Amino acid sequence: MKDFELKLENFAKLAVEFGVNVQKGEDLIINSPIEEPSLARKIAKAAYEKGANDVIINWSDDYLTRLDYKYKSQETLNNVYEHIIKKNEYFYEKRLANRISIYSEDPDLLNGLDQKKIAESIRERSKKMKKFTKYTMNDLVSWLVISIPTKKWAMKVFPDLDENEAVEKLWDEIFKTSRIDTSYQKTLENWQNHVNTLNEKADFLNSHQFDKVHYKSENGTDLVVELPKNHIWMSADSKNSKGDKFVPNIPTEEVFTAPKKTGVNGRLVAVKPLVYNGVVIDEFEFEFKEGKVIDFKAKKGEETLKEMLDSDEGAKYLGEIALVPYDSPISLSNVLFFNTLFDENASCHFALGKAYPTCVKGASELSDQQLNSVGLNDSLIHEDFMVGAKDLEIIGYKDDKAYPIFKDGNWA
């Protein structure tokens, strides 16, 4: 138990000092499940000790979330109260508050409910809150996504264990894949070395400025992705509008950029399930033409996948292309997490929907309407899905000259 407490303390300190990198006098917003408050409390303590001005915690409850979608009217679900908008305006526009989201949703949370009702409410609320997405998508503020075990999530991942054992096992996997040690100094060293390694990969890709990349795998993936001019491959760390470094995801194994919106053609087959709106989508694939999804299918969750693609016009286009080696620590764990934060870092992946403006030089200063002019997609959604098969080959092309990037699922 002593080791667990040390790791939990170090996880919280890492989130504050290395994740969002809270500065003296700044505010921190924490979104956390109420089922397991221990990490949120330790993060709040670490933030105040670092000199934070205020820590605001927004608690969520899966049980109440399901009740809302089951019993509330569509009109009520679609509504965003004015005081919520004002609160976001205050903390993001006036205070530029840091944000930590502890993402630990039950993968089957909304199974059996009306998916059209859920999709409409999420779409309508996203429209009303869209102006606030730029604060994270454009890296105006420091933000971080991490996870903690909840009982239903742990039982989904480890169904053969009893509840307590499953939670304990999931904690072990989170600490391991998040590079958390009983020594905080060792934890920091782990992360500094890891970030340096990922930055080297990004520097290599940026130095080549590939015109396009070609994905091929025996599972049927055969996709050509054009890249925008002046694209930027990013890795673990970013800088906010004040110039402070932060790390948006713990864990992270990816190097990523944005594809040219209209430059995606071919077939793309997913290799892991996707959890979207509390429903598991599995064994799915897409056909792209000039950037747009023109056909798709899924053996499980196809109705939910359709609702996701119908979120808006931009949901049918890609917004992110990310490279993750097949032998990443998360992949080698052989654990299917049913949680995008972890599963996307076990596999090369793409995201449908909005592109990060930071992935093209100068695009962060553009309006949503102007993003199209530099080849970037805009949407209400940004949903990652995994495509990194063991035999995945990725070839980069510059002026028709081929460069191997991935071979047999790993960096070439």
CSV table of C-alpha atoms in Angstrom, one decimal:
chain,number,residue,atom,x,y,z
A,1,MET,CA,0.0,0.0,0.0
A,2,LYS,CA,2.9,2.3,0.7
A,3,ASP,CA,4.1,2.0,-2.9
A,4,PHE,CA,0.6,2.7,-4.2
A,5,GLU,CA,0.3,5.9,-2.1
A,6,LEU,CA,3.7,7.1,-3.3
A,7,LYS,CA,2.8,6.5,-7.0
A,8,LEU,CA,-0.6,8.2,-6.5
A,9,GLU,CA,1.2,11.2,-5.0
A,10,ASN,CA,3.7,11.3,-7.9
A,11,PHE,CA,0.9,10.9,-10.5
A,12,ALA,CA,-0.8,14.0,-9.0
A,13,LYS,CA,2.4,16.0,-8.9
A,14,LEU,CA,3.3,15.0,-12.4
A,15,ALA,CA,-0.1,16.1,-13.7
A,16,VAL,CA,0.3,19.5,-12.1
A,17,GLU,CA,4.0,20.2,-12.6
A,18,PHE,CA,4.8,18.4,-15.8
A,19,GLY,CA,1.3,17.9,-17.3
A,20,VAL,CA,-0.5,21.3,-17.2
A,21,ASN,CA,2.6,23.0,-15.6
A,22,VAL,CA,0.6,25.2,-13.3
A,23,GLN,CA,2.2,28.6,-12.7
A,24,LYS,CA,1.9,30.7,-9.6
A,25,GLY,CA,-1.4,32.7,-9.5
A,26,GLU,CA,-3.1,30.6,-12.2
A,27,ASP,CA,-6.4,28.7,-11.9
A,28,LEU,CA,-6.9,25.0,-12.4
A,29,ILE,CA,-10.2,23.3,-13.5
A,30,ILE,CA,-10.5,19.6,-12.8
A,31,ASN,CA,-13.1,17.4,-14.3
A,32,SER,CA,-13.4,14.1,-12.3
A,33,PRO,CA,-15.7,11.1,-11.7
A,34,ILE,CA,-17.2,11.3,-8.3
A,35,GLU,CA,-16.8,7.5,-7.8
A,36,GLU,CA,-13.0,7.8,-7.2
A,37,PRO,CA,-12.1,11.3,-5.9
A,38,SER,CA,-8.6,10.4,-4.5
A,39,LEU,CA,-6.6,11.6,-7.5
A,40,ALA,CA,-8.6,14.9,-8.0
A,41,ARG,CA,-8.0,15.7,-4.3
A,42,LYS,CA,-4.3,15.1,-4.5
A,43,ILE,CA,-4.1,17.1,-7.8
A,44,ALA,CA,-5.8,20.0,-6.0
A,45,LYS,CA,-3.4,19.8,-3.1
A,46,ALA,CA,-0.4,19.7,-5.5
A,47,ALA,CA,-1.7,22.7,-7.5
A,48,TYR,CA,-2.2,24.8,-4.4
A,49,GLU,CA,1.3,23.9,-3.2
A,50,LYS,CA,2.6,25.0,-6.6
A,51,GLY,CA,1.0,28.4,-6.1
A,52,ALA,CA,-2.3,28.0,-7.9
A,53,ASN,CA,-4.8,30.8,-7.2
A,54,ASP,CA,-8.0,28.7,-7.4
A,55,VAL,CA,-8.9,25.0,-8.1
A,56,ILE,CA,-12.4,24.3,-9.3
A,57,ILE,CA,-13.6,20.7,-9.5
A,58,ASN,CA,-16.5,19.6,-11.7
A,59,TRP,CA,-17.7,16.2,-10.5
A,60,SER,CA,-19.5,13.7,-12.8
A,61,ASP,CA,-21.5,10.6,-12.0
A,62,ASP,CA,-22.0,7.9,-14.7
A,63,TYR,CA,-25.2,6.7,-12.9
A,64,LEU,CA,-26.7,10.2,-13.1
A,65,THR,CA,-25.5,10.7,-16.7
A,66,ARG,CA,-27.4,7.6,-17.8
A,67,LEU,CA,-30.5,8.8,-16.0
A,68,ASP,CA,-30.3,12.1,-17.8
A,69,TYR,CA,-30.2,10.5,-21.2
A,70,LYS,CA,-33.0,8.1,-20.3
A,71,TYR,CA,-35.5,10.5,-18.8
A,72,LYS,CA,-34.8,14.1,-19.8
A,73,SER,CA,-36.7,15.5,-22.8
A,74,GLN,CA,-34.8,16.2,-26.0
A,75,GLU,CA,-35.3,20.0,-25.4
A,76,THR,CA,-33.8,19.8,-21.9
A,77,LEU,CA,-30.9,17.7,-23.0
A,78,ASN,CA,-30.1,20.1,-25.9
A,79,ASN,CA,-30.0,23.1,-23.6
A,80,VAL,CA,-26.9,24.7,-22.1
A,81,TYR,CA,-27.8,26.9,-19.2
A,82,GLU,CA,-26.5,30.5,-19.4
A,83,HIS,CA,-24.6,30.2,-16.1
A,84,ILE,CA,-22.5,27.4,-17.6
A,85,ILE,CA,-21.6,29.5,-20.6
A,86,LYS,CA,-20.8,32.5,-18.3
A,87,LYS,CA,-18.6,30.3,-16.1
A,88,ASN,CA,-16.6,29.0,-19.1
A,89,GLU,CA,-16.3,32.6,-20.4
A,90,TYR,CA,-14.9,33.7,-17.1
A,91,PHE,CA,-12.3,30.9,-16.6
A,92,TYR,CA,-11.2,30.5,-20.2
A,93,GLU,CA,-11.6,33.9,-21.8
A,94,LYS,CA,-10.7,36.1,-18.7
A,95,ARG,CA,-8.6,33.8,-16.6
A,96,LEU,CA,-7.1,31.4,-19.2
A,97,ALA,CA,-7.4,28.6,-16.7
A,98,ASN,CA,-5.5,25.3,-16.9
A,99,ARG,CA,-7.7,22.2,-17.3
A,100,ILE,CA,-7.2,18.6,-16.2
A,101,SER,CA,-9.8,16.0,-17.4
A,102,ILE,CA,-9.8,12.6,-15.6
A,103,TYR,CA,-11.5,10.4,-18.2
A,104,SER,CA,-12.7,7.1,-16.8
A,105,GLU,CA,-16.1,6.5,-18.3
A,106,ASP,CA,-17.9,3.1,-18.3
A,107,PRO,CA,-17.5,1.8,-21.9
A,108,ASP,CA,-21.0,0.4,-21.9
A,109,LEU,CA,-22.6,3.4,-20.1
A,110,LEU,CA,-25.3,4.3,-22.6
A,111,ASN,CA,-25.9,0.8,-24.2
A,112,GLY,CA,-29.6,0.2,-24.9
A,113,LEU,CA,-30.6,3.9,-24.9
A,114,ASP,CA,-31.9,6.0,-27.8
A,115,GLN,CA,-28.7,6.8,-29.8
A,116,LYS,CA,-30.4,9.4,-32.0
A,117,LYS,CA,-31.5,11.2,-28.9
A,118,ILE,CA,-28.0,11.1,-27.4
A,119,ALA,CA,-26.4,12.1,-30.7
A,120,GLU,CA,-28.7,15.1,-31.1
A,121,SER,CA,-28.1,16.4,-27.6
A,122,ILE,CA,-24.4,16.1,-27.8
A,123,ARG,CA,-24.4,17.8,-31.2
A,124,GLU,CA,-26.6,20.7,-30.1
A,125,ARG,CA,-24.6,21.3,-26.9
A,126,SER,CA,-21.3,21.1,-28.8
A,127,LYS,CA,-22.6,23.9,-31.1
A,128,LYS,CA,-23.4,26.1,-28.1
A,129,MET,CA,-20.0,25.4,-26.5
A,130,LYS,CA,-17.9,25.4,-29.7
A,131,LYS,CA,-16.2,28.7,-29.1
A,132,PHE,CA,-14.5,27.2,-26.0
A,133,THR,CA,-12.9,24.3,-27.8
A,134,LYS,CA,-10.4,26.7,-29.4
A,135,TYR,CA,-8.8,27.1,-25.9
A,136,THR,CA,-7.6,23.5,-26.0
A,137,MET,CA,-7.5,22.7,-29.7
A,138,ASN,CA,-5.4,25.8,-30.3
A,139,ASP,CA,-3.4,25.3,-27.1
A,140,LEU,CA,-4.3,28.7,-25.8
A,141,VAL,CA,-4.5,27.1,-22.3
A,142,SER,CA,-2.6,24.2,-20.8
A,143,TRP,CA,-4.7,21.1,-20.7
A,144,LEU,CA,-4.3,17.4,-19.8
A,145,VAL,CA,-6.2,14.2,-20.1
A,146,ILE,CA,-5.5,11.3,-17.6
A,147,SER,CA,-7.5,8.4,-16.2
A,148,ILE,CA,-8.2,6.5,-13.0
A,149,PRO,CA,-9.9,3.2,-12.6
A,150,THR,CA,-13.6,3.0,-11.9
A,151,LYS,CA,-15.3,-0.3,-11.1
A,152,LYS,CA,-17.3,-0.8,-14.3
A,153,TRP,CA,-14.4,0.3,-16.5
A,154,ALA,CA,-12.0,-2.1,-14.6
A,155,MET,CA,-14.5,-5.0,-14.9
A,156,LYS,CA,-14.8,-4.3,-18.7
A,157,VAL,CA,-11.0,-4.5,-19.0
A,158,PHE,CA,-10.5,-7.5,-16.7
A,159,PRO,CA,-13.8,-9.4,-16.7
A,160,ASP,CA,-12.2,-12.6,-15.1
A,161,LEU,CA,-11.2,-10.8,-11.9
A,162,ASP,CA,-13.4,-9.8,-9.0
A,163,GLU,CA,-14.2,-6.1,-8.7
A,164,ASN,CA,-11.4,-5.2,-6.2
A,165,GLU,CA,-8.8,-7.2,-8.1
A,166,ALA,CA,-9.8,-5.6,-11.4
A,167,VAL,CA,-9.5,-2.1,-10.0
A,168,GLU,CA,-6.1,-2.9,-8.5
A,169,LYS,CA,-4.9,-4.4,-11.7
A,170,LEU,CA,-6.1,-1.4,-13.7
A,171,TRP,CA,-4.2,1.0,-11.3
A,172,ASP,CA,-1.1,-1.1,-11.9
A,173,GLU,CA,-1.4,-0.8,-15.7
A,174,ILE,CA,-2.1,3.0,-15.5
A,175,PHE,CA,0.9,3.6,-13.4
A,176,LYS,CA,3.1,1.4,-15.6
A,177,THR,CA,2.0,2.9,-18.9
A,178,SER,CA,2.1,6.5,-17.5
A,179,ARG,CA,5.7,5.9,-16.4
A,180,ILE,CA,5.0,6.5,-12.7
A,181,ASP,CA,7.7,5.4,-10.2
A,182,THR,CA,7.8,5.5,-6.4
A,183,SER,CA,10.4,8.1,-6.8
A,184,TYR,CA,9.2,11.4,-8.1
A,185,GLN,CA,12.6,12.3,-9.5
A,186,LYS,CA,12.7,9.0,-11.4
A,187,THR,CA,9.2,9.7,-12.7
A,188,LEU,CA,10.3,13.1,-14.0
A,189,GLU,CA,13.4,11.6,-15.6
A,190,ASN,CA,11.2,8.9,-17.3
A,191,TRP,CA,9.1,11.6,-18.8
A,192,GLN,CA,11.9,14.0,-19.8
A,193,ASN,CA,13.7,11.1,-21.7
A,194,HIS,CA,10.4,10.0,-23.3
A,195,VAL,CA,9.5,13.5,-24.5
A,196,ASN,CA,13.0,13.9,-26.0
A,197,THR,CA,12.7,10.6,-27.9
A,198,LEU,CA,9.3,11.6,-29.4
A,199,ASN,CA,10.6,15.1,-30.3
A,200,GLU,CA,13.4,13.4,-32.3
A,201,LYS,CA,10.9,11.5,-34.3
A,202,ALA,CA,8.8,14.7,-34.9
A,203,ASP,CA,12.0,16.6,-36.0
A,204,PHE,CA,12.8,13.9,-38.5
A,205,LEU,CA,9.3,14.1,-40.1
A,206,ASN,CA,9.3,17.9,-40.0
A,207,SER,CA,12.6,18.1,-41.8
A,208,HIS,CA,11.2,16.0,-44.7
A,209,GLN,CA,7.9,17.9,-45.2
A,210,PHE,CA,6.4,14.9,-47.0
A,211,ASP,CA,3.8,15.6,-49.7
A,212,LYS,CA,1.8,12.4,-48.8
A,213,VAL,CA,2.0,9.2,-46.9
A,214,HIS,CA,0.8,5.7,-48.0
A,215,TYR,CA,-0.6,3.2,-45.4
A,216,LYS,CA,-0.7,-0.5,-46.3
A,217,SER,CA,-1.7,-3.6,-44.3
A,218,GLU,CA,-2.8,-7.1,-45.1
A,219,ASN,CA,-6.1,-6.5,-43.2
A,220,GLY,CA,-7.2,-4.4,-46.2
A,221,THR,CA,-5.9,-0.9,-45.3
A,222,ASP,CA,-4.6,0.8,-48.4
A,223,LEU,CA,-4.8,4.6,-47.9
A,224,VAL,CA,-3.0,7.6,-49.3
A,225,VAL,CA,-3.0,10.7,-47.2
A,226,GLU,CA,-1.9,14.1,-48.6
A,227,LEU,CA,-0.4,16.5,-46.1
A,228,PRO,CA,-1.0,20.3,-46.0
A,229,LYS,CA,1.8,22.7,-46.9
A,230,ASN,CA,3.7,23.9,-43.9
A,231,HIS,CA,2.3,21.1,-41.8
A,232,ILE,CA,3.9,20.5,-38.4
A,233,TRP,CA,4.4,17.1,-36.7
A,234,MET,CA,3.9,17.5,-33.0
A,235,SER,CA,4.7,15.1,-30.2
A,236,ALA,CA,4.3,14.9,-26.4
A,237,ASP,CA,4.7,18.5,-25.4
A,238,SER,CA,3.1,21.8,-26.5
A,239,LYS,CA,3.2,25.5,-25.5
A,240,ASN,CA,0.2,27.6,-24.4
A,241,SER,CA,-0.5,31.2,-25.3
A,242,LYS,CA,1.8,32.4,-22.5
A,243,GLY,CA,4.7,30.3,-23.8
A,244,ASP,CA,4.6,27.7,-21.0
A,245,LYS,CA,5.3,24.1,-21.9
A,246,PHE,CA,2.7,21.4,-21.1
A,247,VAL,CA,1.9,17.8,-21.9
A,248,PRO,CA,-1.7,17.2,-23.0
A,249,ASN,CA,-1.9,13.4,-22.6
A,250,ILE,CA,-0.5,11.1,-19.9
A,251,PRO,CA,0.2,8.5,-21.2
A,252,THR,CA,1.3,9.4,-24.7
A,253,GLU,CA,3.3,7.6,-27.4
A,254,GLU,CA,2.3,9.5,-30.5
A,255,VAL,CA,3.8,11.9,-33.1
A,256,PHE,CA,0.9,13.5,-35.0
A,257,THR,CA,-0.1,16.1,-37.6
A,258,ALA,CA,-3.2,17.0,-39.6
A,259,PRO,CA,-4.0,15.6,-43.1
A,260,LYS,CA,-5.1,17.7,-46.0
A,261,LYS,CA,-8.9,17.7,-45.7
A,262,THR,CA,-9.6,16.8,-49.3
A,263,GLY,CA,-6.5,14.6,-49.8
A,264,VAL,CA,-7.4,11.2,-48.3
A,265,ASN,CA,-8.3,8.3,-50.6
A,266,GLY,CA,-8.6,4.6,-50.1
A,267,ARG,CA,-9.7,2.0,-47.5
A,268,LEU,CA,-8.9,2.2,-43.8
A,269,VAL,CA,-9.6,-0.7,-41.4
A,270,ALA,CA,-9.7,-0.2,-37.6
A,271,VAL,CA,-7.8,-2.7,-35.4
A,272,LYS,CA,-9.3,-1.9,-32.0
A,273,PRO,CA,-12.8,-1.0,-30.7
A,274,LEU,CA,-13.8,2.6,-30.3
A,275,VAL,CA,-16.0,3.7,-27.4
A,276,TYR,CA,-18.2,6.6,-28.4
A,277,ASN,CA,-21.0,8.1,-26.3
A,278,GLY,CA,-21.0,5.1,-24.0
A,279,VAL,CA,-21.3,2.5,-26.8
A,280,VAL,CA,-18.6,0.1,-28.1
A,281,ILE,CA,-18.0,0.2,-31.9
A,282,ASP,CA,-16.0,-2.7,-33.2
A,283,GLU,CA,-14.7,-4.3,-36.4
A,284,PHE,CA,-15.3,-1.2,-38.5
A,285,GLU,CA,-13.8,0.4,-41.6
A,286,PHE,CA,-14.1,3.3,-43.9
A,287,GLU,CA,-13.8,4.1,-47.6
A,288,PHE,CA,-12.5,7.6,-48.4
A,289,LYS,CA,-12.7,9.6,-51.6
A,290,GLU,CA,-11.2,13.1,-51.8
A,291,GLY,CA,-11.1,13.2,-48.1
A,292,LYS,CA,-14.7,12.3,-47.4
A,293,VAL,CA,-16.1,9.0,-45.9
A,294,ILE,CA,-18.2,7.6,-48.8
A,295,ASP,CA,-18.8,4.2,-47.2
A,296,PHE,CA,-18.4,2.5,-43.9
A,297,LYS,CA,-19.5,-0.6,-42.0
A,298,ALA,CA,-19.2,-2.0,-38.5
A,299,LYS,CA,-20.0,-5.4,-37.0
A,300,LYS,CA,-20.9,-3.8,-33.7
A,301,GLY,CA,-22.2,-0.3,-33.0
A,302,GLU,CA,-22.9,0.6,-36.6
A,303,GLU,CA,-25.9,2.8,-35.7
A,304,THR,CA,-23.7,4.8,-33.2
A,305,LEU,CA,-21.0,5.1,-35.9
A,306,LYS,CA,-23.5,6.5,-38.3
A,307,GLU,CA,-24.7,9.0,-35.7
A,308,MET,CA,-21.1,10.1,-35.1
A,309,LEU,CA,-20.5,10.6,-38.9
A,310,ASP,CA,-23.7,12.6,-39.1
A,311,SER,CA,-22.6,15.0,-36.3
A,312,ASP,CA,-21.9,17.6,-39.1
A,313,GLU,CA,-20.3,17.7,-42.5
A,314,GLY,CA,-16.8,17.8,-41.0
A,315,ALA,CA,-17.3,14.6,-39.1
A,316,LYS,CA,-16.9,12.7,-42.4
A,317,TYR,CA,-13.4,14.0,-42.9
A,318,LEU,CA,-10.2,13.3,-41.0
A,319,GLY,CA,-8.6,15.8,-38.6
A,320,GLU,CA,-5.6,13.9,-37.3
A,321,ILE,CA,-2.9,11.4,-38.4
A,322,ALA,CA,-0.8,9.9,-35.6
A,323,LEU,CA,2.1,7.5,-35.6
A,324,VAL,CA,2.6,5.1,-32.7
A,325,PRO,CA,4.9,2.0,-32.8
A,326,TYR,CA,3.3,-1.4,-32.5
A,327,ASP,CA,5.8,-2.2,-29.7
A,328,SER,CA,4.8,0.8,-27.6
A,329,PRO,CA,4.5,-0.1,-23.8
A,330,ILE,CA,0.7,0.1,-24.0
A,331,SER,CA,0.6,-2.3,-27.0
A,332,LEU,CA,3.1,-4.7,-25.3
A,333,SER,CA,0.9,-4.8,-22.2
A,334,ASN,CA,-1.6,-6.8,-24.3
A,335,VAL,CA,-4.4,-5.0,-22.5
A,336,LEU,CA,-7.4,-3.7,-24.4
A,337,PHE,CA,-8.4,-0.7,-22.3
A,338,PHE,CA,-11.7,0.3,-24.0
A,339,ASN,CA,-10.5,3.9,-23.4
A,340,THR,CA,-9.2,6.0,-26.2
A,341,LEU,CA,-6.5,7.7,-24.2
A,342,PHE,CA,-4.8,4.3,-23.7
A,343,ASP,CA,-5.8,2.4,-26.9
A,344,GLU,CA,-4.8,5.2,-29.2
A,345,ASN,CA,-1.3,5.1,-27.7
A,346,ALA,CA,-1.0,1.4,-28.5
A,347,SER,CA,-1.5,1.9,-32.2
A,348,CYS,CA,-1.2,4.3,-35.1
A,349,HIS,CA,-4.5,6.1,-35.3
A,350,PHE,CA,-6.5,8.7,-37.1
A,351,ALA,CA,-9.2,11.0,-35.9
A,352,LEU,CA,-12.4,11.9,-37.6
A,353,GLY,CA,-13.5,15.6,-37.2
A,354,LYS,CA,-11.7,18.7,-36.2
A,355,ALA,CA,-8.0,19.2,-36.9
A,356,TYR,CA,-5.6,20.8,-34.4
A,357,PRO,CA,-4.8,24.2,-36.0
A,358,THR,CA,-1.4,24.0,-34.3
A,359,CYS,CA,-0.5,21.4,-36.9
A,360,VAL,CA,-0.1,23.9,-39.7
A,361,LYS,CA,2.2,26.9,-39.4
A,362,GLY,CA,0.2,30.1,-38.6
A,363,ALA,CA,-3.2,28.3,-38.5
A,364,SER,CA,-3.8,28.9,-34.8
A,365,GLU,CA,-4.5,32.6,-35.6
A,366,LEU,CA,-7.2,31.6,-38.2
A,367,SER,CA,-11.0,31.5,-37.6
A,368,ASP,CA,-12.8,28.2,-37.9
A,369,GLN,CA,-14.1,29.4,-41.2
A,370,GLN,CA,-10.6,30.1,-42.5
A,371,LEU,CA,-9.1,26.7,-41.7
A,372,ASN,CA,-10.3,25.2,-44.9
A,373,SER,CA,-8.1,27.6,-46.8
A,374,VAL,CA,-4.9,25.9,-45.5
A,375,GLY,CA,-6.4,22.4,-45.9
A,376,LEU,CA,-7.6,21.8,-42.3
A,377,ASN,CA,-10.9,20.2,-41.4
A,378,ASP,CA,-13.4,21.8,-38.9
A,379,SER,CA,-16.0,19.9,-37.0
A,380,LEU,CA,-17.9,19.6,-33.7
A,381,ILE,CA,-16.2,16.3,-33.0
A,382,HIS,CA,-12.7,14.9,-32.8
A,383,GLU,CA,-12.7,11.1,-32.4
A,384,ASP,CA,-9.6,8.9,-32.5
A,385,PHE,CA,-9.7,5.3,-33.9
A,386,MET,CA,-6.9,2.8,-34.1
A,387,VAL,CA,-5.4,1.4,-37.3
A,388,GLY,CA,-1.9,0.2,-36.4
A,389,ALA,CA,-1.8,-3.4,-37.4
A,390,LYS,CA,1.4,-5.5,-36.7
A,391,ASP,CA,2.4,-5.5,-40.4
A,392,LEU,CA,1.5,-1.9,-41.1
A,393,GLU,CA,3.8,-0.2,-43.6
A,394,ILE,CA,3.9,3.6,-44.1
A,395,ILE,CA,5.8,5.2,-46.9
A,396,GLY,CA,6.4,8.9,-47.1
A,397,TYR,CA,6.7,10.7,-50.4
A,398,LYS,CA,8.6,13.9,-51.2
A,399,ASP,CA,8.8,15.0,-54.8
A,400,ASP,CA,7.9,11.4,-55.8
A,401,LYS,CA,10.9,10.0,-53.8
A,402,ALA,CA,9.9,7.3,-51.3
A,403,TYR,CA,11.0,7.2,-47.7
A,404,PRO,CA,10.1,4.3,-45.4
A,405,ILE,CA,8.6,5.6,-42.2
A,406,PHE,CA,7.0,2.5,-40.6
A,407,LYS,CA,7.8,-1.2,-41.4
A,408,ASP,CA,6.1,-4.1,-39.7
A,409,GLY,CA,4.2,-1.7,-37.4
A,410,ASN,CA,7.2,0.1,-36.0
A,411,TRP,CA,9.5,3.0,-36.9
A,412,ALA,CA,11.6,2.1,-39.9
